[in-house]
Every structure is written in structure tokens, then in C-alpha cells.
Tab-separated table of C-alpha atoms in Angstrom:
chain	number	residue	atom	x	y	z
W	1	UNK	CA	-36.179	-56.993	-15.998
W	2	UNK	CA	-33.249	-56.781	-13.625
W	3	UNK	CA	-31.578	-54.375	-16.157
W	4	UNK	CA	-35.121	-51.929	-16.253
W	5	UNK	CA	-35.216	-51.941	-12.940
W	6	UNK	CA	-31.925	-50.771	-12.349
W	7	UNK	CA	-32.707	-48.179	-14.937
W	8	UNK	CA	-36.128	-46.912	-12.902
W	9	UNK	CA	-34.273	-46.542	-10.081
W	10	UNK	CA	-31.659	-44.202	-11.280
W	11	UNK	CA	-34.248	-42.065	-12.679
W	12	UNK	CA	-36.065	-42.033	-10.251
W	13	UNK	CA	-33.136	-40.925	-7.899
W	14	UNK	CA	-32.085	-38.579	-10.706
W	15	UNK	CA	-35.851	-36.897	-10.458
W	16	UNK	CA	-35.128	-36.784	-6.638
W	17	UNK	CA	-32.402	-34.979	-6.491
W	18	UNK	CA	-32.956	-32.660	-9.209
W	19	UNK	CA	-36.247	-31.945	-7.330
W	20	UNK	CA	-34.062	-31.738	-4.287
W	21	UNK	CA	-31.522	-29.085	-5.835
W	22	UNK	CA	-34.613	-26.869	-7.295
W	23	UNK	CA	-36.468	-27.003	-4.479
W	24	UNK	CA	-32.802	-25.729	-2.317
W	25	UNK	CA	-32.420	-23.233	-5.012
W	26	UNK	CA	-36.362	-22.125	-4.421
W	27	UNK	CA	-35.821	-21.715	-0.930
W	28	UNK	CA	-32.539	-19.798	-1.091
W	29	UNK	CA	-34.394	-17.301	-3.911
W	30	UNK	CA	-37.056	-17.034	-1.207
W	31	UNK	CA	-34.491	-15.989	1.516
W	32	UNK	CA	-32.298	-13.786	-0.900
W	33	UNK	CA	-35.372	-12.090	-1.422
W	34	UNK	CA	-36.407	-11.506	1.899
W	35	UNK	CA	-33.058	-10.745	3.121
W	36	UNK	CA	-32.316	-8.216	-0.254
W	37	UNK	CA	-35.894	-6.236	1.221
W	38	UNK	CA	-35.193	-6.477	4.556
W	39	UNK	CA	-31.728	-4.979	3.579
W	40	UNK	CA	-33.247	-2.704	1.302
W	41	UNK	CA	-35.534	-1.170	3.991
W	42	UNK	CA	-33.440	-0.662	6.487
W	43	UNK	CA	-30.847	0.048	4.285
W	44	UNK	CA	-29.097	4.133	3.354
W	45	UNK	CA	-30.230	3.794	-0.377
W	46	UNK	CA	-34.028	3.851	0.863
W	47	UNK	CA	-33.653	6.430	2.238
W	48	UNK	CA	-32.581	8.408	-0.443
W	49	UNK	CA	-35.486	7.024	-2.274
W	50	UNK	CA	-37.652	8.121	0.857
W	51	UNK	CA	-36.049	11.758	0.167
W	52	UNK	CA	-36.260	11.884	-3.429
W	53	UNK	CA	-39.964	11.461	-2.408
W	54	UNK	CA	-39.842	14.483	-0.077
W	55	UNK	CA	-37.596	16.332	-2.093
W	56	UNK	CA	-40.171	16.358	-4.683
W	57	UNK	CA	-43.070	17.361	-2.461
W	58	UNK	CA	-41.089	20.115	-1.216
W	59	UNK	CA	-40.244	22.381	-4.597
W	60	UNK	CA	-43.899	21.020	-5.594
W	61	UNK	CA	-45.035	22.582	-2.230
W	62	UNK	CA	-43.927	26.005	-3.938
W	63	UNK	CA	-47.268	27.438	-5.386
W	64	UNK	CA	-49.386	25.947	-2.388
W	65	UNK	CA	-46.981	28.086	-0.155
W	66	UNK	CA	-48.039	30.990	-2.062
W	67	UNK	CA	-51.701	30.412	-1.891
W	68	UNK	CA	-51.417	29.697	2.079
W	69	UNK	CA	-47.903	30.287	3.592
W	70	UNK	CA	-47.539	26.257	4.522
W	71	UNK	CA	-43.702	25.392	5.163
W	72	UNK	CA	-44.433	21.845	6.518
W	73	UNK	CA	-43.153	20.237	3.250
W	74	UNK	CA	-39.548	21.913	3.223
W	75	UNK	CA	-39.378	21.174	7.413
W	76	UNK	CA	-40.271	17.249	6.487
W	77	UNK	CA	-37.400	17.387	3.850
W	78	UNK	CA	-34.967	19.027	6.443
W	79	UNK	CA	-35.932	16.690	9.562
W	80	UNK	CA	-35.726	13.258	7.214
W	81	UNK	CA	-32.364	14.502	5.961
W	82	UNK	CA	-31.075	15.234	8.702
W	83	UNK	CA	-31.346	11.491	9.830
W	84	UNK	CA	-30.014	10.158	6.869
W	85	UNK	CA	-26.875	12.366	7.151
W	86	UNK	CA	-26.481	10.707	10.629
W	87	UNK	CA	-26.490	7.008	9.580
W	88	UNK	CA	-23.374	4.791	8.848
W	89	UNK	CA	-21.883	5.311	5.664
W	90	UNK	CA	-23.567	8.677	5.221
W	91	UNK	CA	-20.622	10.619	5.152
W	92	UNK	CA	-19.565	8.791	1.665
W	93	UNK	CA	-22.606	8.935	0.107
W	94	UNK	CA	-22.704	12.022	-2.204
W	95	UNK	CA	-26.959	11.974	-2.997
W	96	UNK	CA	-25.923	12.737	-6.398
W	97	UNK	CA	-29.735	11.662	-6.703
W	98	UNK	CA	-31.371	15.451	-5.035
W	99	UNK	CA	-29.377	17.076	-7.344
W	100	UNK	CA	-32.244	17.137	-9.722
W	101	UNK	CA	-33.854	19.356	-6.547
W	102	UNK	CA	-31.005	21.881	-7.076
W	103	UNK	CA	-29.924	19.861	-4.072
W	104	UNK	CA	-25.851	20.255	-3.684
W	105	UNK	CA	-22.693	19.756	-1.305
W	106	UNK	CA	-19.992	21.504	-0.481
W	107	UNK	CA	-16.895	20.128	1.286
W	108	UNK	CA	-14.737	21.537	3.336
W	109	UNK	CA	-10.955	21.624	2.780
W	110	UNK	CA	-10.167	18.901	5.622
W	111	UNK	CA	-12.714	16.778	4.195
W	112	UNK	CA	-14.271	16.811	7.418
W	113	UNK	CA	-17.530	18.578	7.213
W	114	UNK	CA	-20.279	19.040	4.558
W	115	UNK	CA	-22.836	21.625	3.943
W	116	UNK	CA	-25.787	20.353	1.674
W	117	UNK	CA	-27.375	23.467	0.278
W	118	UNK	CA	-30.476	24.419	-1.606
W	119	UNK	CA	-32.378	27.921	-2.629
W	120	UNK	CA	-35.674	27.169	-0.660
W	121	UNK	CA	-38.950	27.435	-2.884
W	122	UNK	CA	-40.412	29.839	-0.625
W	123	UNK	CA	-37.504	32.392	-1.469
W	124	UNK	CA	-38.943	35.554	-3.014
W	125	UNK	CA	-36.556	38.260	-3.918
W	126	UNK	CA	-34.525	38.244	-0.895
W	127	UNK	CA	-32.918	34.995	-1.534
W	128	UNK	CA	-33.510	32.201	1.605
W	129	UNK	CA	-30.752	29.454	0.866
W	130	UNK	CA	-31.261	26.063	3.083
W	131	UNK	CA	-27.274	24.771	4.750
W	132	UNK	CA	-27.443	21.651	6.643
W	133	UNK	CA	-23.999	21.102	8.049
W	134	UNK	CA	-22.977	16.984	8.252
W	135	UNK	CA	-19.730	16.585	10.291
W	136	UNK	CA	-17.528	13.744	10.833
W	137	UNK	CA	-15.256	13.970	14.207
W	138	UNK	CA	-11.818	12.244	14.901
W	139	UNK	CA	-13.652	9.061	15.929
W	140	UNK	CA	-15.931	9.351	12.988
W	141	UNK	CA	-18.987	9.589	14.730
W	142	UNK	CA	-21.568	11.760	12.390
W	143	UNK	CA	-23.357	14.531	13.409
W	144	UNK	CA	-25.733	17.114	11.302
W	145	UNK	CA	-28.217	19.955	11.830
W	146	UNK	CA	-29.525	22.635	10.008
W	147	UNK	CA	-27.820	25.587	9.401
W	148	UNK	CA	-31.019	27.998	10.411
W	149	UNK	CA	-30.610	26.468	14.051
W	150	UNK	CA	-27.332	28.210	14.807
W	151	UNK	CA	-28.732	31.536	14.567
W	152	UNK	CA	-29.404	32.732	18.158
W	153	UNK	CA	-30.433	36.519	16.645
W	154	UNK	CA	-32.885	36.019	14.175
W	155	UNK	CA	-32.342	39.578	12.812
W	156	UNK	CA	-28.848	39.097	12.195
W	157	UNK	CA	-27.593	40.808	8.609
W	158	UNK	CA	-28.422	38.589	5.596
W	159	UNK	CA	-29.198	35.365	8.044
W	160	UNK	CA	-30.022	32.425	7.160
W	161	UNK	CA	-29.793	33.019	3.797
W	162	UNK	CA	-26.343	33.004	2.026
W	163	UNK	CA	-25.070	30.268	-0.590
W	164	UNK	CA	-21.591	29.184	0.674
W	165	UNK	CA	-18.978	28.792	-1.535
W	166	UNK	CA	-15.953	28.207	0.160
W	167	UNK	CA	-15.038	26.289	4.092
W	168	UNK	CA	-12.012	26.865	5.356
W	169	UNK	CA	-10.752	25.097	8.495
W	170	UNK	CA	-8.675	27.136	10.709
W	171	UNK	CA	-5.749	25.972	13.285
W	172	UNK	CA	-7.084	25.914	17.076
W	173	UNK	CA	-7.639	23.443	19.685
W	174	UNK	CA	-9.091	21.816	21.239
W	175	UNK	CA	-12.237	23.121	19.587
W	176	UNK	CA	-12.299	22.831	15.682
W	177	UNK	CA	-12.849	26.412	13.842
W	178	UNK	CA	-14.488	26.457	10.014
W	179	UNK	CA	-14.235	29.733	7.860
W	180	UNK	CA	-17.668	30.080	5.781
W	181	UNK	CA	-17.720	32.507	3.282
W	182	UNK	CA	-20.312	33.047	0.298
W	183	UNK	CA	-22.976	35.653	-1.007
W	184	UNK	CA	-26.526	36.398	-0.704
W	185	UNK	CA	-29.503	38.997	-1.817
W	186	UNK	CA	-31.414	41.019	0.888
W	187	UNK	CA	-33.300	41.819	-2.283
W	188	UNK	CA	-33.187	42.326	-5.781
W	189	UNK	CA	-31.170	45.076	-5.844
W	190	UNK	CA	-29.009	44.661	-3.095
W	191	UNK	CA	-26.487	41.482	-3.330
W	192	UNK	CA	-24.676	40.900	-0.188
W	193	UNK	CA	-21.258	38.762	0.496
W	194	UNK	CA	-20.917	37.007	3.935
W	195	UNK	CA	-17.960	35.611	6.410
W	196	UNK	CA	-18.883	33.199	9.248
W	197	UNK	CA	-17.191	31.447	11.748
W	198	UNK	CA	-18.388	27.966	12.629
W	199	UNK	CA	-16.831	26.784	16.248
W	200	UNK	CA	-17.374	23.270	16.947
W	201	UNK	CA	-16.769	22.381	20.946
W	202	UNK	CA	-17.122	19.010	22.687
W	203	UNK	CA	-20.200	18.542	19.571
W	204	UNK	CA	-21.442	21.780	20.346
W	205	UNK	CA	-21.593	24.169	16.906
W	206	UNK	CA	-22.277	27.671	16.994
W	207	UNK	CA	-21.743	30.849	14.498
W	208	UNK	CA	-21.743	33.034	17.945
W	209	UNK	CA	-18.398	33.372	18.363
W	210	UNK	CA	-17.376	36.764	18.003
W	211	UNK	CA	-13.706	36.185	16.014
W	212	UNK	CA	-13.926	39.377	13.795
W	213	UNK	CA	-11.909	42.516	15.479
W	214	UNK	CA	-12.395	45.479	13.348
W	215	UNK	CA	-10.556	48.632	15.508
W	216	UNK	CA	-12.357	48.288	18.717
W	217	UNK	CA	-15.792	46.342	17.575
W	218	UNK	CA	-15.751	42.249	17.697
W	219	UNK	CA	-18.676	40.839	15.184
W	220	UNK	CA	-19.686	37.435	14.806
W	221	UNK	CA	-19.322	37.871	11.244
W	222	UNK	CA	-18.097	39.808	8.604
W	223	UNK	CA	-20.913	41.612	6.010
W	224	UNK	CA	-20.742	44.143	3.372
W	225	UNK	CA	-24.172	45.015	0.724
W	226	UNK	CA	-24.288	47.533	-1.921
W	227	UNK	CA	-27.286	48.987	-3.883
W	228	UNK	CA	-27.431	47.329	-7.457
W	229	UNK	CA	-27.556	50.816	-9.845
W	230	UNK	CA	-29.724	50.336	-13.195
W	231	UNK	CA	-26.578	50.766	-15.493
W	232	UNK	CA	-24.447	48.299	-13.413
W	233	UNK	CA	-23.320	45.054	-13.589
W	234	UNK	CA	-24.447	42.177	-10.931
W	235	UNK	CA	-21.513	40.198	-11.661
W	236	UNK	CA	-19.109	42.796	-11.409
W	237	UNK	CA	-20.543	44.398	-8.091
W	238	UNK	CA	-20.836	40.739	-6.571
W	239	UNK	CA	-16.416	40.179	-7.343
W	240	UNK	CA	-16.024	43.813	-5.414
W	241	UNK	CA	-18.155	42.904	-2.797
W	242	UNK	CA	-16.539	39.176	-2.370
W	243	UNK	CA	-14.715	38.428	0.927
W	244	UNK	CA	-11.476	36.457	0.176
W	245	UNK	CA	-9.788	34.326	2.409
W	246	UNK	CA	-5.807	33.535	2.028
W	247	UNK	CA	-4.971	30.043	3.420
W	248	UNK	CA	-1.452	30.346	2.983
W	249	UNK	CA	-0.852	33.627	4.639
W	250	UNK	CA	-4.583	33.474	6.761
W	251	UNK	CA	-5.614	36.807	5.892
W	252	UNK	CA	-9.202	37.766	5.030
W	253	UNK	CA	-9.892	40.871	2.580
W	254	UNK	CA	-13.351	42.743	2.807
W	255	UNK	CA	-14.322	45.569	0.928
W	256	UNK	CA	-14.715	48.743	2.671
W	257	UNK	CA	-18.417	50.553	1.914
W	258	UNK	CA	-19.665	54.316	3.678
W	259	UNK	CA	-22.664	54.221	5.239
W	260	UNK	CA	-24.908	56.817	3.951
W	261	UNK	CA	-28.501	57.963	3.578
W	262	UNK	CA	-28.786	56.197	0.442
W	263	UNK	CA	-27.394	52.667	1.948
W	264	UNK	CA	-23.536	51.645	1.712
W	265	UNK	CA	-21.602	52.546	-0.536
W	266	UNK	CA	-18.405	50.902	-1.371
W	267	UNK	CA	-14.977	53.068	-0.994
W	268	UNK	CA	-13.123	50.860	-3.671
W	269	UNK	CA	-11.177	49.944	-1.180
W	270	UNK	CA	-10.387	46.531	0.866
W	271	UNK	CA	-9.242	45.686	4.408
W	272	UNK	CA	-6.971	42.976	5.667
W	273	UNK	CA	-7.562	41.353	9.273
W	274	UNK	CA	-5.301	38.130	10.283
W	275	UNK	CA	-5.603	35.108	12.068
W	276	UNK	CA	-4.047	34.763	15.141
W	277	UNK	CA	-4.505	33.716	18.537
W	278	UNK	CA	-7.757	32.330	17.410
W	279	UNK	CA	-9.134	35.393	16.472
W	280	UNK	CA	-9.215	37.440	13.100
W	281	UNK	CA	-7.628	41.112	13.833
């Protein structure tokens, strides 16, 4: 008897603790779960689920914008974005995921600033390209905006709509100086290439800057269009329209067009300005 009651015992202590233990383990599932949603909602990888979301509202808010002219889905895209670009770890995230939105990034040489860029899908035949610049500064604090509010001139040749597909960071200080240059369409028969200069003081950005001296004008930017002829190649007009910039030497090359009643035409031939003194010239 002494023997059986030893025996209950044990079990019954083994039953105890194994209750015990899977009753622990029940309670630390409980908290791993609340703590893996609490992480997960406050966390940078719902948000990109938030923008997938978004993204896919917007380029499904494409044939409504035809029917009515409503932008609201594209500006909700931009705005939540925007705030994810700003949030820790942002700047190492590469939302590979909006990709399938024609979503993509562009990096500058420093590795200090990103441009994610889309073709918005209320872009007819003059092409409307979305850049929202993210920028990390020496003390890694993150900034972005969109691209669109930079322009002060609204009217300004082929703004806001160029794909970038080059950022080159020029030497000054104490501001920091980014050359953007890339191509657009006015419309479809007139491709366009672009230069801008992106000046980033004390967090201030602007494109204002006017760091282009051609003779005696200064332009904010550099520009040159030609009409696409029936017989001609897109391609081919778009590589002797492209504005090259030389790191190595800092030279930018432009192609030089004649204004005429028929529009520019291009010369065939391509100027040089350098950079010095903060200035291209």
C-alpha cells in the first residue's frame, strides 16, 4: 500500500508539473503572439503591406481618373510613402515589394540619397513621372518629400515629369549639391533630356538654384527637346539628345539645338560647361 502510494504521488506530481510546463508554454505562446502583432503593427514591414494596399488602388485608380479627373488615390500613395521613407530602418529597406507597381529606386553615387520613381497612371502622352527624394544626413536622420514640391514655377520646361537615371553628388560645403540627369516626353513626338541641380541646406532642398552659366544666362537647369520625324528613330534621337555628366573630369555635355519656327532643331553638335566654384560654366 505504502509502495502504491508512493507511486500516486509521483504521478500525480508528474501530472502537475507537466500541467505546469504546458500551461507556461500556453502563456508564453499567448504573449509571443501579442508581442509578434503588436510588433507587427507598429512595425516598417506593415507598412509596406499598408502601401502595397495603396499602391494597388492607385494604378487601379487609372480608368476612374479618366471618367472624372480624381487624383486622390496617387496623393494617398505619395503622403503614406512619404512616412514610411521617414521611419527607422527605412533607408535599408529596398520595397522590392512596389516593384510590381512599376515602383523603383535609384541611388545616388554617395549612397546618400534615394529617388523612388514611378510613371503616374494619369500620364497621357506627355509623360508625368512621380520622384520622391529619401535622404539620409551625416547624423543619419531621414528625411523625404516629393519631388513635385520643389518646383516653385510650375511652368518650368518638362517639370515634374522626367525619369532620372543618373545622381551625381558634387563637391561643396557646407550645403550638399546632387546632379540629376534623365529624359522625358512633352509629348509623343517630342522626347526631351533634363539636368537638375538638387541643393540641400541646413534640410532645406531646392532645384532653384541657378548653377548652369551658358555665356551670360544662369538657368536652374539644363533642357534640350527635338521633334520626333516619322522616318526616325526614338532611340537614336533620345542618345543625341542625352546630357552626360563626367565625374572624373566634372564636365557636363549638352547637345546644341536652333530654335526655329518648326521647334528646335539639333546642330549635331555638343557643349561642355565645368564645375567649379560651385557653379557649372
Amino acid at each position: 500500500m505504502k509502495a502504491i502510494g508512493i507511486l500516486f504521488s509521483s504521478l500525480a506530481f508528474l501530472l502537475f508539473s507537466c500541467g505546469a510546463k504546458h500551461g507556461k508554454q500556453q502563456h508564453e505562446k499567448v504573449n509571443d503572439s501579442v508581442t509578434l502583432t503588436h510588433q507587427k503593427l507598429d512595425s516598417l514591414p506593415a507598412k509596406i503591406d499598408t502601401l502595397e494596399k495603396l499602391a494597388a488602388q492607385m494604378v487601379a485608380s487609372a480608368e476612374s481618373y479618366r471618367n472624372d479627373g480624381n487624383t486622390e488615390a496617387e496623393q494617398i500613395f505619395i503622403n503614406a510613402f512619404i512616412k514610411a521613407l521617414k521611419e527607422p530602418k527605412a533607408f535599408e529597406t529596398n520595397f522590392a515589394n512596389l516593384k510590381k507597381y512599376e515602383i523603383q529606386v535609384l541611388t545616388a553615387d554617395d549612397g546618400k540619397l534615394r529617388v523612388f520613381y514611378w510613371p503616374s497612371p494619369y500620364s497621357g502622352s506627355m509623360w508625368h513621372v512621380q520622384n520622391i527624394v529619401q535622404y539620409k544626413d551625416e547624423n543619419n536622420r531621414l528625411t523625404a518629400l516629393s519631388f513635385n514640391n520643389l518646383y516653385q514655377d510650375k511652368d518650368d520646361e518638362g517639370s515634374p515629369t522626367p525619369f532620372f537615371d543618373h545622381i551625381y553628388t558634387l563637391n561643396t560645403s557646407p550645403q550638399k549639391t546632387y546632379l540629376f540627369t534623365g529624359y522625358g516626353q512633352m509629348s509623343g513626338t517630342e522626347p526631351y533630356t533634363v539636368a537638375h541641380t538638387l541643393v540641400i541646406d541646413h534640410a532645406k532642398f531646392s532645384i532653384n538654384k541657378a548653377l548652369f552659366k551658358i555665356g551670360k544666362a544662369v538657368k536652374t537647369q539644363l533642357f534640350a527637346i527635338a521633334e520626333l520625324k516619322e522616318d526616325q528613330d526614338k532611340d537614336k534621337l533620345l542618345a543625341q539628345l542625352a546630357i552626360t555628366y563626367n565625374a572624373k573630369d566634372k564636365t557636363i555635355s549638352y547637345p546644341e539645338a536652333n530654335e526655329t519656327t518648326n521647334g528646335a532643331v539639333l546642330t549635331g553638335r555638343r557643349d561642355v560647361l565645368t564645375f567649379r566654384d560651385g557653379m557649372f560654366k
